[in-house]
Short mmCIF file of C-alpha atoms and ligand atoms in Angstrom, two decimals:
data_model
loop_
_atom_site.label_atom_id
_atom_site.label_comp_id
_atom_site.label_asym_id
_atom_site.label_seq_id
_atom_site.Cartn_x
_atom_site.Cartn_y
_atom_site.Cartn_z
CA MET A 18 -0.03 -0.10 -0.13
CA ALA A 19 1.56 3.33 -0.84
CA GLN A 20 2.55 5.94 1.81
CA LEU A 21 -0.28 8.36 2.95
CA ILE A 22 1.12 11.94 2.74
CA ASP A 23 -1.03 13.50 5.22
CA GLY A 24 -2.11 16.99 4.50
CA LYS A 25 -3.84 17.65 8.11
CA GLN A 26 -0.43 16.48 9.89
CA LEU A 27 1.47 18.58 7.52
CA SER A 28 -0.34 21.94 7.64
CA ALA A 29 -0.51 21.79 11.33
CA GLN A 30 3.25 21.95 11.23
CA VAL A 31 3.23 24.91 8.39
CA LEU A 32 0.47 26.62 10.78
CA ARG A 33 2.99 26.14 13.63
CA GLU A 34 5.95 27.89 11.58
CA VAL A 35 3.68 30.43 10.73
CA ALA A 36 2.53 31.21 13.91
CA ALA A 37 5.85 31.85 15.23
CA GLU A 38 6.80 34.16 12.60
CA VAL A 39 3.48 36.06 13.39
CA GLU A 40 4.65 36.25 16.84
CA LEU A 41 8.00 37.52 15.69
CA LEU A 42 6.80 40.12 13.78
CA SER A 43 4.53 41.24 16.40
CA ALA A 44 7.31 41.16 19.15
CA GLU A 45 10.11 42.87 16.78
CA HIS A 46 8.36 45.22 14.84
CA ASP A 47 4.69 45.71 16.43
CA VAL A 48 3.19 44.24 13.25
CA VAL A 49 0.23 41.79 13.14
CA PRO A 50 -0.11 40.34 9.57
CA THR A 51 -3.36 41.20 8.22
CA LEU A 52 -5.47 39.34 5.77
CA ALA A 53 -8.44 40.66 4.32
CA VAL A 54 -10.78 38.55 2.54
CA VAL A 55 -13.40 39.87 0.11
CA LEU A 56 -16.77 37.41 -0.68
CA VAL A 57 -19.29 38.63 -3.48
CA GLY A 58 -22.48 36.71 -2.73
CA GLU A 59 -24.04 34.17 -1.34
CA ASP A 60 -22.52 31.00 -2.57
CA PRO A 61 -22.53 28.30 0.14
CA ALA A 62 -19.12 26.55 -1.05
CA SER A 63 -17.49 30.49 -0.93
CA GLN A 64 -18.94 31.27 2.42
CA VAL A 65 -17.41 28.02 4.01
CA TYR A 66 -13.78 28.60 2.41
CA VAL A 67 -13.99 32.03 3.85
CA ARG A 68 -15.24 31.27 7.43
CA ASN A 69 -12.27 28.85 7.44
CA LYS A 70 -9.79 30.92 5.94
CA VAL A 71 -10.73 33.85 8.75
CA LYS A 72 -10.78 31.01 11.49
CA ARG A 73 -7.57 29.58 10.48
CA ALA A 74 -5.67 33.08 10.39
CA GLU A 75 -7.09 34.21 13.67
CA GLU A 76 -5.67 30.72 15.71
CA VAL A 77 -2.18 31.65 14.20
CA GLY A 78 -2.41 35.10 15.84
CA MET A 79 -2.83 37.12 12.37
CA ARG A 80 -5.62 39.67 12.17
CA SER A 81 -8.56 39.13 9.40
CA ILE A 82 -11.18 40.97 8.20
CA ALA A 83 -13.82 39.83 6.04
CA HIS A 84 -15.82 41.87 3.57
CA ARG A 85 -19.00 40.95 2.37
CA LEU A 86 -20.70 42.43 -0.89
CA ASP A 87 -23.61 41.66 -2.19
CA ALA A 88 -24.39 39.54 -5.04
CA GLU A 89 -25.63 42.74 -7.47
CA CYS A 90 -22.59 44.80 -6.34
CA THR A 91 -21.13 46.46 -9.59
CA GLN A 92 -17.16 46.28 -10.71
CA ASP A 93 -16.53 49.90 -9.73
CA ALA A 94 -17.83 49.08 -6.28
CA LEU A 95 -15.40 46.18 -5.90
CA ASN A 96 -12.53 47.91 -7.54
CA GLU A 97 -13.24 50.75 -5.27
CA LEU A 98 -13.06 48.30 -2.19
CA ILE A 99 -9.66 46.80 -3.50
CA GLY A 100 -8.09 50.28 -3.79
CA VAL A 101 -9.04 51.13 -0.19
CA LEU A 102 -7.80 47.95 0.75
CA ASN A 103 -4.56 48.42 -1.32
CA ASP A 104 -4.01 52.02 0.06
CA ASP A 105 -4.35 50.58 3.88
CA SER A 106 -1.04 49.90 5.32
CA GLN A 107 -2.70 47.55 7.92
CA VAL A 108 -3.70 45.20 5.59
CA HIS A 109 -1.10 42.88 4.35
CA GLY A 110 -2.76 40.45 2.20
CA ILE A 111 -6.07 40.92 0.05
CA LEU A 112 -8.05 37.67 -1.42
CA VAL A 113 -11.05 37.99 -3.29
CA GLN A 114 -12.77 34.74 -3.38
CA LEU A 115 -13.54 33.15 -6.56
CA PRO A 116 -15.65 32.38 -8.61
CA LEU A 117 -17.31 35.73 -8.76
CA PRO A 118 -20.85 36.67 -9.92
CA SER A 119 -21.05 36.27 -13.76
CA HIS A 120 -21.31 40.11 -14.43
CA LEU A 121 -18.22 40.85 -12.66
CA ASN A 122 -14.83 40.65 -14.59
CA GLU A 123 -12.66 38.26 -12.47
CA ASP A 124 -9.10 39.41 -14.44
CA ASP A 125 -10.04 42.96 -14.12
CA VAL A 126 -10.50 42.46 -10.14
CA ILE A 127 -7.12 40.60 -10.00
CA ALA A 128 -5.35 43.20 -11.89
CA ALA A 129 -6.65 45.40 -9.46
CA ILE A 130 -5.11 44.07 -6.50
CA ASP A 131 -1.41 45.49 -5.40
CA PRO A 132 0.79 42.63 -6.24
CA ALA A 133 2.69 42.94 -3.01
CA LYS A 134 -0.64 42.28 -1.37
CA ASP A 135 -1.67 39.41 -3.96
CA VAL A 136 -1.35 36.68 -1.26
CA ASP A 137 -2.78 34.14 -3.73
CA GLY A 138 -0.59 34.97 -6.55
CA PHE A 139 -2.86 35.70 -9.28
CA HIS A 140 -1.64 39.06 -10.33
CA PRO A 141 -0.39 39.05 -13.87
CA LEU A 142 2.88 40.38 -12.29
CA ASN A 143 3.13 37.96 -9.88
CA VAL A 144 2.23 35.21 -12.54
CA GLY A 145 4.91 36.25 -14.94
CA ALA A 146 7.60 36.25 -11.73
CA LEU A 147 6.57 32.37 -11.57
CA ALA A 148 6.95 31.95 -15.15
CA SER A 149 10.50 33.59 -15.28
CA GLY A 150 11.63 31.56 -12.03
CA ARG A 151 11.53 34.71 -10.04
CA ALA A 152 8.53 34.13 -7.91
CA SER A 153 7.69 35.86 -5.13
CA LEU A 154 4.01 35.46 -4.11
CA VAL A 155 3.07 32.01 -5.53
CA PRO A 156 -0.36 30.40 -5.82
CA CYS A 157 -1.60 28.49 -2.60
CA THR A 158 -2.91 25.17 -4.10
CA PRO A 159 0.15 24.33 -6.09
CA GLN A 160 2.59 25.84 -3.37
CA GLY A 161 1.35 23.29 -0.83
CA CYS A 162 1.36 20.45 -3.35
CA MET A 163 5.22 21.17 -3.56
CA ILE A 164 5.70 20.97 0.15
CA MET A 165 3.88 17.54 0.12
CA LEU A 166 6.05 16.32 -2.68
CA ARG A 167 8.89 17.06 -0.78
CA GLN A 168 7.90 15.07 1.88
CA VAL A 169 8.47 11.95 -0.34
CA HIS A 170 10.95 13.37 -2.81
CA PRO A 171 13.59 15.90 -1.02
CA ASP A 172 15.32 16.28 -4.42
CA LEU A 173 12.78 16.16 -7.31
CA SER A 174 15.65 17.12 -9.75
CA GLY A 175 14.99 14.68 -13.04
CA LYS A 176 11.79 13.27 -12.21
CA ASN A 177 9.27 12.78 -14.68
CA ALA A 178 6.02 14.94 -13.41
CA VAL A 179 2.49 14.95 -15.28
CA VAL A 180 0.06 17.55 -14.44
CA VAL A 181 -3.59 16.72 -15.60
CA GLY A 182 -4.99 20.29 -15.78
CA ARG A 183 -4.22 23.56 -17.19
CA SER A 184 -5.89 26.15 -15.14
CA ASN A 185 -4.36 29.49 -14.23
CA ILE A 186 -4.58 28.48 -10.42
CA VAL A 187 -3.52 24.95 -10.39
CA GLY A 188 -2.48 23.50 -13.52
CA LYS A 189 -0.06 26.06 -14.78
CA PRO A 190 1.60 27.43 -11.77
CA MET A 191 2.37 23.75 -10.50
CA ALA A 192 3.73 22.78 -13.87
CA ALA A 193 6.03 26.08 -13.40
CA LEU A 194 7.09 24.67 -9.77
CA LEU A 195 7.78 21.48 -10.93
CA LEU A 196 10.12 22.67 -13.87
CA GLN A 197 11.88 25.17 -11.25
CA GLU A 198 12.38 21.94 -9.36
CA ASN A 199 14.02 20.38 -12.75
CA CYS A 200 11.24 18.12 -13.06
CA THR A 201 10.69 17.24 -16.64
CA VAL A 202 6.84 18.37 -17.00
CA THR A 203 4.14 17.28 -19.27
CA ILE A 204 0.76 19.36 -18.72
CA ALA A 205 -2.01 16.88 -19.85
CA HIS A 206 -5.76 18.58 -20.49
CA SER A 207 -9.10 17.22 -21.91
CA ARG A 208 -7.56 17.01 -25.20
CA THR A 209 -4.31 14.97 -24.68
CA LYS A 210 -4.26 11.91 -26.68
CA ASN A 211 -3.33 8.33 -24.84
CA ILE A 212 -3.40 10.28 -21.63
CA GLU A 213 -3.45 7.17 -19.48
CA SER A 214 -0.21 6.15 -20.90
CA VAL A 215 1.36 9.66 -20.53
CA SER A 216 0.30 9.52 -16.97
CA ARG A 217 1.40 6.06 -16.31
CA ASN A 218 4.95 6.68 -17.53
CA ALA A 219 5.30 9.41 -14.66
CA ASP A 220 7.25 9.72 -11.44
CA ILE A 221 5.17 12.06 -10.27
CA VAL A 222 0.66 12.71 -11.11
CA VAL A 223 -0.67 15.56 -9.86
CA ALA A 224 -4.47 15.64 -10.61
CA ALA A 225 -6.42 18.89 -10.97
CA ALA A 226 -9.09 17.93 -13.41
CA GLY A 227 -12.05 18.61 -11.56
CA ARG A 228 -13.56 15.11 -12.49
CA ALA A 229 -14.27 12.79 -9.80
CA LYS A 230 -12.51 9.48 -9.68
CA LEU A 231 -11.01 10.15 -13.26
CA ILE A 232 -7.73 9.10 -12.49
CA ASN A 233 -7.81 4.95 -11.97
CA ALA A 234 -5.07 2.51 -11.61
CA ASP A 235 -4.57 2.53 -15.20
CA TRP A 236 -3.12 5.87 -15.05
CA ILE A 237 -0.57 5.05 -12.60
CA GLY A 238 2.84 3.59 -12.53
CA PRO A 239 4.07 0.98 -9.91
CA GLY A 240 5.77 3.43 -7.22
CA ALA A 241 4.74 6.72 -8.57
CA THR A 242 3.70 9.70 -6.12
CA VAL A 243 0.20 11.00 -6.61
CA ILE A 244 -1.09 14.42 -5.26
CA ASP A 245 -4.98 14.75 -5.66
CA VAL A 246 -5.90 18.27 -5.80
CA GLY A 247 -9.46 17.56 -7.15
CA ILE A 248 -12.55 18.33 -4.54
CA ASN A 249 -15.89 17.30 -6.28
CA ALA A 250 -18.80 17.48 -4.07
CA ILE A 251 -21.02 14.11 -5.03
CA SER A 252 -24.32 12.62 -3.70
CA VAL A 253 -24.26 9.50 -2.50
CA ASP A 254 -27.23 7.70 -1.45
CA GLY A 255 -28.52 11.45 -0.83
CA LYS A 256 -25.73 12.50 1.17
CA ARG A 257 -22.99 14.89 -0.13
CA LYS A 258 -19.71 13.63 -0.16
CA LEU A 259 -16.22 14.99 -1.19
CA MET A 260 -14.14 13.06 -3.55
CA GLY A 261 -10.76 13.62 -5.33
CA ASP A 262 -9.86 13.09 -8.95
CA VAL A 263 -7.99 9.95 -8.01
CA ASP A 264 -9.52 6.84 -7.40
CA PHE A 265 -8.08 6.16 -4.33
CA GLU A 266 -9.11 2.44 -4.09
CA SER A 267 -7.95 1.23 -7.18
CA VAL A 268 -4.68 3.31 -6.91
CA ALA A 269 -3.30 3.54 -3.70
CA PRO A 270 -2.25 -0.10 -4.07
CA ILE A 271 -0.01 0.70 -7.10
CA ALA A 272 1.50 4.21 -6.28
CA GLY A 273 4.20 4.55 -3.74
CA ALA A 274 2.89 7.59 -2.15
CA ILE A 275 -0.78 9.31 -2.17
CA THR A 276 -2.45 12.40 -0.84
CA PRO A 277 -6.38 11.47 0.50
CA VAL A 278 -9.30 13.55 -0.07
CA PRO A 279 -10.36 15.17 2.39
CA GLY A 280 -7.70 15.79 4.38
CA GLY A 281 -4.88 16.26 1.72
CA VAL A 282 -4.31 19.49 -0.33
CA GLY A 283 -7.13 21.06 0.71
CA PRO A 284 -5.60 22.11 4.44
CA MET A 285 -2.48 22.70 2.70
CA THR A 286 -3.79 25.56 0.66
CA ILE A 287 -5.18 27.56 3.65
CA ALA A 288 -1.79 27.00 5.29
CA CYS A 289 0.14 28.35 2.37
CA LEU A 290 -2.27 31.15 2.11
CA LEU A 291 -1.32 32.22 5.80
CA LEU A 292 2.20 31.66 4.53
CA ASN A 293 2.11 34.19 2.04
CA THR A 294 0.19 36.89 4.19
CA THR A 295 3.15 36.51 6.81
CA ARG A 296 5.90 36.87 3.55
CA ALA A 297 4.21 39.63 2.20
CA ALA A 298 3.85 41.33 5.59
CA LYS A 299 7.47 40.80 6.24
CA ARG A 300 8.02 42.43 2.70
CA GLN A 301 6.04 45.22 3.19
CA LEU A 302 8.25 46.36 6.44
CA ALA A 303 11.06 47.61 4.19
P1 NDP B 22 -10.61 23.90 -13.97
O1 NDP B 22 -12.16 23.20 -14.01
O2 NDP B 22 -10.36 25.52 -14.03
O3 NDP B 22 -9.69 23.27 -14.76
C1 NDP B 22 -9.72 21.60 -14.83
C2 NDP B 22 -8.61 21.24 -15.89
O4 NDP B 22 -8.87 19.82 -16.12
C3 NDP B 22 -8.77 21.97 -17.33
O5 NDP B 22 -7.30 22.17 -17.88
C4 NDP B 22 -9.54 20.84 -18.16
O6 NDP B 22 -8.71 20.83 -19.68
C5 NDP B 22 -8.68 19.39 -17.69
N1 NDP B 22 -9.48 18.66 -17.49
C6 NDP B 22 -11.17 18.21 -17.20
N2 NDP B 22 -11.47 17.37 -17.62
C7 NDP B 22 -10.38 16.31 -18.16
C8 NDP B 22 -10.38 15.11 -18.66
N3 NDP B 22 -11.24 14.27 -19.00
N4 NDP B 22 -9.09 14.39 -18.82
C9 NDP B 22 -7.73 15.60 -18.74
N5 NDP B 22 -7.77 16.80 -18.44
C10 NDP B 22 -9.28 17.27 -18.08
O7 NDP B 22 -10.33 23.13 -12.51
P2 NDP B 22 -9.33 23.89 -11.27
O8 NDP B 22 -7.97 24.11 -11.73
O9 NDP B 22 -9.65 25.33 -10.85
O10 NDP B 22 -9.66 22.90 -10.13
C11 NDP B 22 -9.06 21.59 -10.38
C12 NDP B 22 -9.73 20.75 -9.28
O11 NDP B 22 -9.30 20.99 -8.01
C13 NDP B 22 -11.37 20.91 -8.95
O12 NDP B 22 -11.53 19.52 -8.55
C14 NDP B 22 -11.30 21.95 -7.74
O13 NDP B 22 -12.15 21.93 -6.94
C15 NDP B 22 -9.81 21.78 -7.04
N6 NDP B 22 -9.35 22.50 -6.19
C16 NDP B 22 -8.90 22.05 -5.08
C17 NDP B 22 -8.07 22.68 -4.22
C18 NDP B 22 -7.52 22.62 -2.92
O14 NDP B 22 -7.33 23.23 -2.22
N7 NDP B 22 -7.54 21.40 -2.68
C19 NDP B 22 -8.03 24.55 -4.69
C20 NDP B 22 -8.25 24.77 -6.30
C21 NDP B 22 -9.09 23.80 -6.44
P3 NDP B 22 -8.98 21.78 -20.55
O15 NDP B 22 -8.30 23.00 -20.18
O16 NDP B 22 -8.70 21.01 -22.00
O17 NDP B 22 -10.68 21.65 -20.54
#
């Protein structure tokens, strides 16, 4: 059976390190790292994510402010709020919970965030920095995946890695981080031919397709490390269940190491958000 990479345990370790940094910033510079989270509308999943982020931030001693705007809010009103947060020296990190209601332009909102406070790492300047190997604020989910991978592979150099999915928030930054660690990277997506055999040849498979149980035993070579980013809410016997993109039962006996869902990448994402907020606060000291 594959080694389980426990995201709960690992994220707790990251959060302890963040808490120590927060204490140091407060003691030495009288600065409490502060995260502003902006939520537009009433999407239930987004509300849960925002509540969790605020709660975790407070647990590590940060200040966290949630700004809730109604679903009909205009682009101007949202951009104006971002402007106020950009100018507020007490705010070190700004996160706009996505997705936004369809009448709002996500790209415009992301571009309005001060790149130094862009703790999601989605601003075009931060995206460009990552692509050119000079990363500053790196997207949280791929960053969490890298911490998990290093548990199994302290040196990733030369590994064949396949990332399934090419979104801007997971697939592409994930591939950039793996490349930076000298992996040979393939990005697979919905148009990839012979995707199972492409994936089967990999030492590392990162699944970020958003398709429940897409990746089964046919996709995984013996001993491969499998990171499951997918979070799919599926109804089983009338009950809502969270499932990854990986069919854990069929893959775990073949893989060398695997992350569970839930309790894998999810908790790492929040931990990395708080890591980014602390980093942003430290940089803003200068
Ligand atoms: P997107 O829907 O933006 O992207 C999905 C990607 O997967 C696309 O590039 C798509 O290809 C590809 N894809 C879809 N179906 C297939 C298929 N059958 N075979 C191969 N590739 C396929 O999703 P996100 O990147 O935003 O999220 C991916 C998953 O990760 C979701 O389940 C999401 O909930 C989860 N997630 C989890 C987080 C966490 O903290 N654990 C954080 C963020 C996301 P194409 O481009 O060709 O359409």
